[in-house]
mmCIF file of C-alpha atoms and ligand atoms in Angstrom:
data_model
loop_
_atom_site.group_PDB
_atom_site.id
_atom_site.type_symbol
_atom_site.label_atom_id
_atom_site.label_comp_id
_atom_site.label_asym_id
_atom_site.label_seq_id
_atom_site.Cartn_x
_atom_site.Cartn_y
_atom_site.Cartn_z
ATOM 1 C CA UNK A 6 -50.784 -46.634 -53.779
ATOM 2 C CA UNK A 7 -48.327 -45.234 -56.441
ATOM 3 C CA UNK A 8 -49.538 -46.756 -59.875
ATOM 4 C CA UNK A 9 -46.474 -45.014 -62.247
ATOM 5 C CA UNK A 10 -43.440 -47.200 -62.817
ATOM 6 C CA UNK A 11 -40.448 -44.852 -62.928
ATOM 7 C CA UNK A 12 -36.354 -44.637 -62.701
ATOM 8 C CA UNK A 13 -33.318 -43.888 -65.479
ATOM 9 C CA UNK A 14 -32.290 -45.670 -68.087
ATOM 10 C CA UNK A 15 -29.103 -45.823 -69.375
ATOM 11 C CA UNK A 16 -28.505 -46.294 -73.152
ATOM 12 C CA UNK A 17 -24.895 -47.876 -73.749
ATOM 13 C CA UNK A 18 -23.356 -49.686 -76.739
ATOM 14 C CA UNK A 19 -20.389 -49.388 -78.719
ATOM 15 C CA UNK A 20 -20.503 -46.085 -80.994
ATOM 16 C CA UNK A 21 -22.815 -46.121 -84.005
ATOM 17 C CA UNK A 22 -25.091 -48.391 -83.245
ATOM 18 C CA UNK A 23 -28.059 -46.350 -83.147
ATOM 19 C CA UNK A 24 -28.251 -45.061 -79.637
ATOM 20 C CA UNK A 25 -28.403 -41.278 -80.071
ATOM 21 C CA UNK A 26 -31.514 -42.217 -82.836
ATOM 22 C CA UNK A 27 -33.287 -44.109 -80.859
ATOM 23 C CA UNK A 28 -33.452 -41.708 -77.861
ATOM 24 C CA UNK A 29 -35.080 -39.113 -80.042
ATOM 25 C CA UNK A 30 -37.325 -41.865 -81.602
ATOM 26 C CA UNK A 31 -38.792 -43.045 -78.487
ATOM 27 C CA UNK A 32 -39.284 -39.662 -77.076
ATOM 28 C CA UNK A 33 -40.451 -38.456 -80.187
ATOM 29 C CA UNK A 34 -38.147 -35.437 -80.547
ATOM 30 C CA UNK A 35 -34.764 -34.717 -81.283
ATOM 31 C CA UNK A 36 -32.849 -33.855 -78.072
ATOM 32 C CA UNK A 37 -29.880 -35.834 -79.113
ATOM 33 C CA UNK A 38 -27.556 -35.100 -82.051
ATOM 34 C CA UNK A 39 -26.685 -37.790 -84.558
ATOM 35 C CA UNK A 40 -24.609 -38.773 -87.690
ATOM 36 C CA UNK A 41 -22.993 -41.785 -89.318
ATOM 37 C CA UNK A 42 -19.882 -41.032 -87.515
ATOM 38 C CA UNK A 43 -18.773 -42.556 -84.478
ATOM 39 C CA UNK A 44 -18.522 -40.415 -81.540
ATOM 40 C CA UNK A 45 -20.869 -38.068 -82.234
ATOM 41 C CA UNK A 46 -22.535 -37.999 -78.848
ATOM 42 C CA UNK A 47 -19.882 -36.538 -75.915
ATOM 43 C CA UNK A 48 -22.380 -35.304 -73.414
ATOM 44 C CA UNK A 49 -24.967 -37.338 -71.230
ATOM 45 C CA UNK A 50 -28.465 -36.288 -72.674
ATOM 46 C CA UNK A 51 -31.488 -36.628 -70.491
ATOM 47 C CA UNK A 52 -34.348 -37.358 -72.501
ATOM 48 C CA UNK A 53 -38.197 -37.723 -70.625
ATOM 49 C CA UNK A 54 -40.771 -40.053 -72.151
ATOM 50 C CA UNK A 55 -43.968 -39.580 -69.900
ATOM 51 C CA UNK A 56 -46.660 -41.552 -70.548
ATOM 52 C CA UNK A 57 -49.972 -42.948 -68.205
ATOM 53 C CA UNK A 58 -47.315 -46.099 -67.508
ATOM 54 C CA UNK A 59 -44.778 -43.640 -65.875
ATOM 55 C CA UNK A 60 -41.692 -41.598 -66.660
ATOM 56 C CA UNK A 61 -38.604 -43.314 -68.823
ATOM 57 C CA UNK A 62 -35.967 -41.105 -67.731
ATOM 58 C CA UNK A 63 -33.434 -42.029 -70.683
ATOM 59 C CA UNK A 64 -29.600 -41.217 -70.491
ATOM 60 C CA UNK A 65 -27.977 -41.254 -73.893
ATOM 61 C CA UNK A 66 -24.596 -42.199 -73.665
ATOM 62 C CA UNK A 67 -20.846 -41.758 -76.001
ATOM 63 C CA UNK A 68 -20.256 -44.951 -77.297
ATOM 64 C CA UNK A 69 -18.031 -47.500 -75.585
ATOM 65 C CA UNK A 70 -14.922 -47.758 -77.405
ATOM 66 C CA UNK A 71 -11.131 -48.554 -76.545
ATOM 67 C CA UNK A 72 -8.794 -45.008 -77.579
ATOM 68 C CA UNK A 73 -5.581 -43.551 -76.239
ATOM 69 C CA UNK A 74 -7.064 -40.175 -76.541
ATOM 70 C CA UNK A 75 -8.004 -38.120 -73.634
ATOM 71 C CA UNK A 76 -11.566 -36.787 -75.083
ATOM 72 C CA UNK A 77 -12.263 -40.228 -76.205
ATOM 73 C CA UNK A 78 -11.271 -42.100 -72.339
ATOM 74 C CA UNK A 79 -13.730 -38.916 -71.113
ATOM 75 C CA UNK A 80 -16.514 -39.958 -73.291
ATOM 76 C CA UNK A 81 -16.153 -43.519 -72.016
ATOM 77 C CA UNK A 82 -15.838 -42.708 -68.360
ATOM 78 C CA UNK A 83 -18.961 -40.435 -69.051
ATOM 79 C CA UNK A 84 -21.230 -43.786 -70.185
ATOM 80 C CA UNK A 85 -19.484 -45.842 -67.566
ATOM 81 C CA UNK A 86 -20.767 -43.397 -64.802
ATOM 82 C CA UNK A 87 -24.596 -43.553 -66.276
ATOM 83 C CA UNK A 88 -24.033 -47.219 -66.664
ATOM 84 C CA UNK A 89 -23.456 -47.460 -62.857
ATOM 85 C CA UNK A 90 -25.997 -44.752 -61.584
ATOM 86 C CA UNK A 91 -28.897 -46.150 -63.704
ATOM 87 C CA UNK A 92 -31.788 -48.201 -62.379
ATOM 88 C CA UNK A 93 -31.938 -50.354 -65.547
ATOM 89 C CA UNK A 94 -29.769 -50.484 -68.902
ATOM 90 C CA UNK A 95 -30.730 -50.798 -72.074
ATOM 91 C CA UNK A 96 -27.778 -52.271 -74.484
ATOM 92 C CA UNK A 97 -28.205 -51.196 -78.239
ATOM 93 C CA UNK A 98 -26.172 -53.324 -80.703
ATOM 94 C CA UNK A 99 -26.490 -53.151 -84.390
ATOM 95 C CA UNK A 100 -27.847 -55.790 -86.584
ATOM 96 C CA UNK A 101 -25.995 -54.956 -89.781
ATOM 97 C CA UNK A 102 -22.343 -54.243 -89.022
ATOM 98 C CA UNK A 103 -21.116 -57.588 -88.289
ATOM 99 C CA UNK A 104 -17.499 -55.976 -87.331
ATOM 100 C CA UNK A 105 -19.157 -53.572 -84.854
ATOM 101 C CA UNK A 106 -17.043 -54.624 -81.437
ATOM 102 C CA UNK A 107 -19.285 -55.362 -78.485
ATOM 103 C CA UNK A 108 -17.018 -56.681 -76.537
ATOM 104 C CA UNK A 109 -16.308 -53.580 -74.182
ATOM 105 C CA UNK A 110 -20.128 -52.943 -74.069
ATOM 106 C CA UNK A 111 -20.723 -56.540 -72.839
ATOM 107 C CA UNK A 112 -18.091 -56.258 -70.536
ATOM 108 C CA UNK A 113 -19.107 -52.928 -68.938
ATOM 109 C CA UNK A 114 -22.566 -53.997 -68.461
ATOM 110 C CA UNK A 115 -22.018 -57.386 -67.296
ATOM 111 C CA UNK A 116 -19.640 -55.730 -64.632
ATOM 112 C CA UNK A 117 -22.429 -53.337 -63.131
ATOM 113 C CA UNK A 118 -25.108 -56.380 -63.173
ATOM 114 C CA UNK A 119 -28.134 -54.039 -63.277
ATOM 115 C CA UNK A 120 -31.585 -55.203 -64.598
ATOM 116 C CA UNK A 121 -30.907 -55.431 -68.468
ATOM 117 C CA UNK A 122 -32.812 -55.317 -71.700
ATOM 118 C CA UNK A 123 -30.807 -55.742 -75.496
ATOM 119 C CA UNK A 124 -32.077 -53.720 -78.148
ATOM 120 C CA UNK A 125 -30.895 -55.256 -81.765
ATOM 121 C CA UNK A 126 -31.731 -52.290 -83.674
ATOM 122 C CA UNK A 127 -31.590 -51.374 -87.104
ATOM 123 C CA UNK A 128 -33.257 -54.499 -88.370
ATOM 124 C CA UNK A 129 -35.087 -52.466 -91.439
ATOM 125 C CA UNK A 130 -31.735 -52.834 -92.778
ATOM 126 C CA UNK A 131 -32.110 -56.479 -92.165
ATOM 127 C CA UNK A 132 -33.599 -59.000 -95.059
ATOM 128 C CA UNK A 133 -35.678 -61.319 -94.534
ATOM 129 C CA UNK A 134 -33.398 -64.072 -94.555
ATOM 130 C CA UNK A 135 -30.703 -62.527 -92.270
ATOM 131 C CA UNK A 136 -33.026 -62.306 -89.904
ATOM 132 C CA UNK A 137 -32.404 -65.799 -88.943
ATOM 133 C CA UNK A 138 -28.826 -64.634 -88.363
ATOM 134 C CA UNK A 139 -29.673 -62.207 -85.602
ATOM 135 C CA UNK A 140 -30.520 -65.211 -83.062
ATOM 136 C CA UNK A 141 -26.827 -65.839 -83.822
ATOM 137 C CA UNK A 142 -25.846 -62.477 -83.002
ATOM 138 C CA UNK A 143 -27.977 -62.928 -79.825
ATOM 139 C CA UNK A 144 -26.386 -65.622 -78.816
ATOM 140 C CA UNK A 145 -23.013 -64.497 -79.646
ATOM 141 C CA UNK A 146 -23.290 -61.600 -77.130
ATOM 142 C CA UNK A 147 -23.307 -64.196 -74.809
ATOM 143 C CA UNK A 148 -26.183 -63.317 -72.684
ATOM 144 C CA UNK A 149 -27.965 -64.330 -69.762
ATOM 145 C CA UNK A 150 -31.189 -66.437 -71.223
ATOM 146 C CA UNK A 151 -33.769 -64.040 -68.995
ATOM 147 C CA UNK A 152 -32.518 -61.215 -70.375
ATOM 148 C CA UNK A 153 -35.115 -60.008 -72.737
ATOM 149 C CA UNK A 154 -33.957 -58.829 -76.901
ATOM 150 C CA UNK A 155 -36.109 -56.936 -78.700
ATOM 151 C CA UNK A 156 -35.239 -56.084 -82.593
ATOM 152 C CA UNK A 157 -35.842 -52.307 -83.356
ATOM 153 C CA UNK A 158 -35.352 -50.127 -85.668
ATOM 154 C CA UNK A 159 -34.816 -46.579 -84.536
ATOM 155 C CA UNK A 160 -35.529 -45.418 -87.828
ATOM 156 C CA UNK A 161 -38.971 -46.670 -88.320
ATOM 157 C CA UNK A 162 -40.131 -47.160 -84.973
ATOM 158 C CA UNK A 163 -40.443 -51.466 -85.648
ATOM 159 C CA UNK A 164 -40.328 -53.105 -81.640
ATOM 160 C CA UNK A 165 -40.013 -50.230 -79.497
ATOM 161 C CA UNK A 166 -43.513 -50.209 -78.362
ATOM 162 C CA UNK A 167 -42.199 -53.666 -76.996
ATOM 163 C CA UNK A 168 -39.457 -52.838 -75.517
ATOM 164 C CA UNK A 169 -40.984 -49.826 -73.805
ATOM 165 C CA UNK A 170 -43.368 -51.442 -72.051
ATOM 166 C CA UNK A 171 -40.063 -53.987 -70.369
ATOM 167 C CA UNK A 172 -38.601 -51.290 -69.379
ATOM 168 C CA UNK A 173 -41.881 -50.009 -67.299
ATOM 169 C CA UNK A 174 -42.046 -53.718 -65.789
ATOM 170 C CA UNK A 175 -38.034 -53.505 -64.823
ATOM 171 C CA UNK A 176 -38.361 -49.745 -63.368
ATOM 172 C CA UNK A 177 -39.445 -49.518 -59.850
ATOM 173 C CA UNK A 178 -43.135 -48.205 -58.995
ATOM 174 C CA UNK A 179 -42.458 -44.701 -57.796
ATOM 175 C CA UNK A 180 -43.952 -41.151 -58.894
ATOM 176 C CA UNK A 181 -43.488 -39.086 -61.737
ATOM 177 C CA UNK A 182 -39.144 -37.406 -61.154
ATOM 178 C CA UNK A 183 -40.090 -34.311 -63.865
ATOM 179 C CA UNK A 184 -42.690 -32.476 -64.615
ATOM 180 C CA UNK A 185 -44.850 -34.109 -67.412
ATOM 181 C CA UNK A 186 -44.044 -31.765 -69.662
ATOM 182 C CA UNK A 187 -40.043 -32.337 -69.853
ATOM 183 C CA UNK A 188 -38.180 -33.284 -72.496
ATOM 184 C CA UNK A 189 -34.892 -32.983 -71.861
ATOM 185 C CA UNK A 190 -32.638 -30.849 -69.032
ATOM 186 C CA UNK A 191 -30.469 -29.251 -71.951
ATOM 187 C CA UNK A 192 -30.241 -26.031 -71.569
ATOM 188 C CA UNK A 193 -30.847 -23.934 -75.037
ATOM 189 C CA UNK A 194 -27.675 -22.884 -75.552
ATOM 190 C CA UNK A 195 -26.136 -26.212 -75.409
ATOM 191 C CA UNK A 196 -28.618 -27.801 -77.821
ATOM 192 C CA UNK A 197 -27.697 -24.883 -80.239
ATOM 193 C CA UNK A 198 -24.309 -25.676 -80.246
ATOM 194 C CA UNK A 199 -25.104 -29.496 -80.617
ATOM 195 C CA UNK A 200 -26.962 -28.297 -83.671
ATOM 196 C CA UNK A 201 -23.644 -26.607 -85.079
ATOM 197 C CA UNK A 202 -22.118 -29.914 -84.354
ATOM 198 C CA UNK A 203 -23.801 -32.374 -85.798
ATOM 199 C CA UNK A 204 -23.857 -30.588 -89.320
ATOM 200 C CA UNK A 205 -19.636 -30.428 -88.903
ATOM 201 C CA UNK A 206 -20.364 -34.339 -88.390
ATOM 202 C CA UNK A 207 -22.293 -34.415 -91.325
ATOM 203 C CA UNK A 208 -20.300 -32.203 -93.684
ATOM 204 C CA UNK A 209 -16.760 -32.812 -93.090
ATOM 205 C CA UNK A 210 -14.599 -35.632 -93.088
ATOM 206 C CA UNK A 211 -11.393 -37.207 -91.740
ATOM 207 C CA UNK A 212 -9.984 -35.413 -88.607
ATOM 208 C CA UNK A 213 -12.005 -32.348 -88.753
ATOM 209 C CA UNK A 214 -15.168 -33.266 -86.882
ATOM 210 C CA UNK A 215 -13.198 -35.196 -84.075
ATOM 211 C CA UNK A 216 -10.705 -31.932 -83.578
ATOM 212 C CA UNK A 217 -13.843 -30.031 -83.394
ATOM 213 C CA UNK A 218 -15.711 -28.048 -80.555
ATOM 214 C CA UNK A 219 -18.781 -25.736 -80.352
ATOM 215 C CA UNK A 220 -19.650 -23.137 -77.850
ATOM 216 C CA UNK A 221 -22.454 -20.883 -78.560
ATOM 217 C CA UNK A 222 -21.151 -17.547 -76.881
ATOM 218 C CA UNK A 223 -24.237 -15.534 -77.173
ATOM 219 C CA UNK A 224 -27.868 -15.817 -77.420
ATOM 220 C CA UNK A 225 -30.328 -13.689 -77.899
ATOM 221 C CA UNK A 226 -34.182 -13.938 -77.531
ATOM 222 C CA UNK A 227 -36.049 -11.363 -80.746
ATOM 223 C CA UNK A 228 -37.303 -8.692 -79.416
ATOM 224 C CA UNK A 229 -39.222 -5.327 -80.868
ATOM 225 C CA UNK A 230 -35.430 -4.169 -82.878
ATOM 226 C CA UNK A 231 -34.362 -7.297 -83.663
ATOM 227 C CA UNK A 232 -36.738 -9.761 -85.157
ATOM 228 C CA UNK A 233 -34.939 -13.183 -84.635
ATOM 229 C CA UNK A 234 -33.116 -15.192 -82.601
ATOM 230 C CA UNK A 235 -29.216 -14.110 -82.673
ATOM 231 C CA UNK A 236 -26.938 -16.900 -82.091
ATOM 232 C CA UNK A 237 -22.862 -16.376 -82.358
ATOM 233 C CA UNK A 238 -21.012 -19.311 -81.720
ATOM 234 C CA UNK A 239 -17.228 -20.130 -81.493
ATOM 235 C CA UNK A 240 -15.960 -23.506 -83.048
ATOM 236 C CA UNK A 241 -12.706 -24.592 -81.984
ATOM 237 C CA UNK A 242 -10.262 -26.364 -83.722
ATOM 238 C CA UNK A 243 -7.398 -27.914 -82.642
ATOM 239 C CA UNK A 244 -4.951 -26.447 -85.309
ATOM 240 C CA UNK A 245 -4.711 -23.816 -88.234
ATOM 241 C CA UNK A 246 -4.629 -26.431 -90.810
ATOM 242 C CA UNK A 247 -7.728 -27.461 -89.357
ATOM 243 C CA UNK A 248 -9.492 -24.171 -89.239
ATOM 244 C CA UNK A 249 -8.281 -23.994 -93.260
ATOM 245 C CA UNK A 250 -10.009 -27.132 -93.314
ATOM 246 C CA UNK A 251 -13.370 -26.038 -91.752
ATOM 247 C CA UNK A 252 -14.041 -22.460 -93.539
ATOM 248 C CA UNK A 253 -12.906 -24.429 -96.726
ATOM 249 C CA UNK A 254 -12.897 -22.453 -99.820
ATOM 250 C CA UNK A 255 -14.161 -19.160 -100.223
ATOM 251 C CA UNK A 256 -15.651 -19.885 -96.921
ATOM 252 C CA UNK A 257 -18.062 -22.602 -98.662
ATOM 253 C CA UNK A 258 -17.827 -25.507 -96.290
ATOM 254 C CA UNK A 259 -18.545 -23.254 -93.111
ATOM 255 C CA UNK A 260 -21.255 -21.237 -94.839
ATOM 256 C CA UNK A 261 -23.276 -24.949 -95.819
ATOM 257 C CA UNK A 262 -22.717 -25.843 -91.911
ATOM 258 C CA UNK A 263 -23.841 -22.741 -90.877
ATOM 259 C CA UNK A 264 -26.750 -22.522 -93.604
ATOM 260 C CA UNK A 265 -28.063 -26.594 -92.352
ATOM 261 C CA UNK A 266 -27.504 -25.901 -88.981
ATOM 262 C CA UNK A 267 -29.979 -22.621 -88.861
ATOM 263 C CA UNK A 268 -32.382 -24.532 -90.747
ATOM 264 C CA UNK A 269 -32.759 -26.761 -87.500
ATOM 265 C CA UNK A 270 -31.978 -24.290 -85.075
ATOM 266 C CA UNK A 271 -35.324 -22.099 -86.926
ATOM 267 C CA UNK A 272 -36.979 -25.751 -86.200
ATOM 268 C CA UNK A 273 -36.268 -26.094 -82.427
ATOM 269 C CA UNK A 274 -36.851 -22.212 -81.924
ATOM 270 C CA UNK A 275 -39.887 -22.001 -83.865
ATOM 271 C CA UNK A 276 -38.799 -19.092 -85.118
ATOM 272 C CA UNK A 277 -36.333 -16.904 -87.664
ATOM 273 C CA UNK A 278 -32.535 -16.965 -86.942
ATOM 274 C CA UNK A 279 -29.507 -15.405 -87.116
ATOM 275 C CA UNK A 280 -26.526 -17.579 -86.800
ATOM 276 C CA UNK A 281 -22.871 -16.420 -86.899
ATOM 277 C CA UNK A 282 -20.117 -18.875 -86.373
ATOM 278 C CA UNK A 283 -16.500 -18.093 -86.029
ATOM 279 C CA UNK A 284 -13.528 -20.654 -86.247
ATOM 280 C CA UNK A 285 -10.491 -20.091 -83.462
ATOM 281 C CA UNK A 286 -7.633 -22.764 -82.533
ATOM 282 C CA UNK A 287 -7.777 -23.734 -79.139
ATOM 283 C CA UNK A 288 -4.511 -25.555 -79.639
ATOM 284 C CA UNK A 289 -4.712 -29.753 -78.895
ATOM 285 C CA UNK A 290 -7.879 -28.990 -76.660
ATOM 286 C CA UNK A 291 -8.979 -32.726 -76.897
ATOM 287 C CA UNK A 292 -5.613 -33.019 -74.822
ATOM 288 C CA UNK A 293 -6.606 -30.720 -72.046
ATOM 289 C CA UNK A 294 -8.698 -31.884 -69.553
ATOM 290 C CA UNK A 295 -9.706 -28.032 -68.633
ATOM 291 C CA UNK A 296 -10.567 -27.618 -72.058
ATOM 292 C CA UNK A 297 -12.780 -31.021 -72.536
ATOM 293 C CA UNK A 298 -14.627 -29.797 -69.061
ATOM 294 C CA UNK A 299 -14.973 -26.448 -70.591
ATOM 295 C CA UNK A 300 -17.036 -27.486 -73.232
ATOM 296 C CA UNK A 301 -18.887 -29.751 -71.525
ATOM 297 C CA UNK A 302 -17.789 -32.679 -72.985
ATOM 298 C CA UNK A 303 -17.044 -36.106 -71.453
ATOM 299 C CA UNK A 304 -17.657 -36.599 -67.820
HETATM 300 N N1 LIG B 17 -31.335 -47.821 -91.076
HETATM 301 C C1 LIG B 17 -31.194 -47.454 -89.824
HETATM 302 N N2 LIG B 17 -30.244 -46.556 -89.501
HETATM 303 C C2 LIG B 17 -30.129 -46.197 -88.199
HETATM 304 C C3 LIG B 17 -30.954 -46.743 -87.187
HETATM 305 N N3 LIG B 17 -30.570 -46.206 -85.999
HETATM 306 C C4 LIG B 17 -29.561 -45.352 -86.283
HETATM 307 N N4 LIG B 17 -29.277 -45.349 -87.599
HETATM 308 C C5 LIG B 17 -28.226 -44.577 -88.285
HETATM 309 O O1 LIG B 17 -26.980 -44.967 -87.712
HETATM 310 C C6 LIG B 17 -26.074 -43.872 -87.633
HETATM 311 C C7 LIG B 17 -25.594 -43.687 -86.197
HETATM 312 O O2 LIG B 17 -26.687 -43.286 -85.404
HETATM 313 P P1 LIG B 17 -26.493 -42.550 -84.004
HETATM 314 O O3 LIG B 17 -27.845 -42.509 -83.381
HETATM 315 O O4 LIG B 17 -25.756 -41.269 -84.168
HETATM 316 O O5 LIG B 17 -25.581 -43.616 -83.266
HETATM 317 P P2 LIG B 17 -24.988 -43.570 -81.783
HETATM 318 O O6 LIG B 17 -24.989 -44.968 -81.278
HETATM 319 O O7 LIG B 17 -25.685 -42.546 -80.973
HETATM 320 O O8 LIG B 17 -23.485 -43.122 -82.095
HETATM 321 P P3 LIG B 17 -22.384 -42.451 -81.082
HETATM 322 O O9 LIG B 17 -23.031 -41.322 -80.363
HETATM 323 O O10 LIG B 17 -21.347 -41.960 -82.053
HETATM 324 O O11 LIG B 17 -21.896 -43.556 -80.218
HETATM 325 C C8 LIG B 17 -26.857 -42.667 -88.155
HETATM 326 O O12 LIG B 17 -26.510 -42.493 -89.518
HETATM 327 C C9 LIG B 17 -28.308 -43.089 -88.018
HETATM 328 O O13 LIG B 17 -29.157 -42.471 -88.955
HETATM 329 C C10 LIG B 17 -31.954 -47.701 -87.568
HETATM 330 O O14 LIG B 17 -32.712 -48.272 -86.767
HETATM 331 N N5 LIG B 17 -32.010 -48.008 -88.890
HETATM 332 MG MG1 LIG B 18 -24.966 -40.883 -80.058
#
């Protein structure tokens, strides 16, 4: 008799809401980038909680949003496609930004009708008088009244023990799908270059980290001559302005990304690095479908 409860999860929700955050929280390590822009994540990251219950098998997903771009409608086609391959899907909405809109998400994942859990999370941002408010919200979303909310915070952990445990009960019994070791099915290179991303999130503003791209071109293990990782990656932008934009002045803004971005990278590798970045236009790649696909972006 198979005593393991296991099967993929999709997380969905409209962008910002805490989805990226809470994949590394309830895995307990950072697989997925984040920052307090929206659409940070473009790439479906696996992330593999195993535990004596059985394997979560957790898709992080873009967030659902409405844009005329083309990188933005392939970030959204990349969540609907977990959304429909999942076994069960876990909706993330946030309890603070009342203007957050939901009403793609609900949409989407009333469409696919899968086994469904709500995760209201970021309630440490939440008084203790608002609190009342988030039944409200609950309500609002218009949801089925067996469909099970939790409140969570991502950022301190508060409900997911909770909510783990429904998602066990909605997965079917079956074996263990990875090893019980696995984290996540990112290959290095790729989370490198997620690294690199997420501090051009962080650091620069307006247009710059949306026109952005990263591609780590080489990698290189240390070895006996060279006593640290070496790690040259291209960033694309989509315009000369833009690459103005990203070295900033005397270099400054690229040298912080670079400098916050090793400091990670040293983290994940447990060990020294060397990173070189370089800045090239790839003219309107977020308009190029080759280009998107290239970087492994969207679906
Ligand atoms: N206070 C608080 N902040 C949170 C929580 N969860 C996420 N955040 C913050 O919310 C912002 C967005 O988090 P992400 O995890 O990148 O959000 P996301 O839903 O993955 O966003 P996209 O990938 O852009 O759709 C970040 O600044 C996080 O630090 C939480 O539970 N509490
Ligand atoms: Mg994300």
């Amino acid at each position: 008799m198979i005593n393991t409860h296991c099967g993929f999860v999709a997380i969905v929700g409209a962008p910002s809401v805490g989805k990226s955050t809470l994949l590394n929280k309830l895995i307990g390590e950072k697989v997925a980038i984040t920052a307090a822009k929206p659409q940070t994540t473009r790439r479906r990251i696996l992330g593999v909680l195993t535990e004596p219950k059985g394997q979560l098998i957790f898709w992080d997903t873009p967030g659902l949003h409405l844009s005329e771009r083309l990188l933005n409608q392939e970030l959204v086609n990349l969540a609907k496609s977990a959304l429909t391959e999942a076994d069960v899907v876990l909706w993330v909405v946030d309890a603070i930004r009342r203007g957050v809109d939901h009403h793609l998400a609900r949409d989407m994942v009333r469409t696919v009708n899968k086994p469904l859990i709500v995760a209201i999370n970021k309630v440490d941002k939440v008084d203790k008088e608002a609190k009342a408010g988030l039944e409200y919200l609950a309500k609002s979303l218009k949801l089925d009244p067996t469909v099970s909310v939790f409140l969570t915070s991502a950022k301190t952990g508060l409900g997911l023990y909770n909510l783990k445990n429904e998602l066990y009960n909605l997965l079917p019994s079956h074996d263990l799908l990875y090893p019980p070791d696995t984290l996540t099915d990112q290959p290095i290179r790729s989370l490198a270059a997620e690294l690199v991303r997420e501090e051009i999130f962080r650091m620069t503003s307006q247009e710059i980290p949306y026109s952005t791209a990263v591609n780590v071109e080489e990698f290189k293990e240390p070895s006996k001559e060279q006593p640290y990782f070496y790690i040259s990656a291209i960033v694309h932008v989509e315009k000369p302005n833009q690459k103005k934009m990203l070295i900033g002045q005397n270099g400054q803004t690229l040298k912080s990304i670079g400098q916050a971005a090793r400091k990670n990278l040293e983290r994940l590798l447990d060990g020294r690095v060397f990173l070189n970045l370089f800045v090239r236009v790839t003219k309107n790649w977020t308009k190029s479908l080759k280009d998107i696909k290239e970087f492994g972006y969207g679906e």
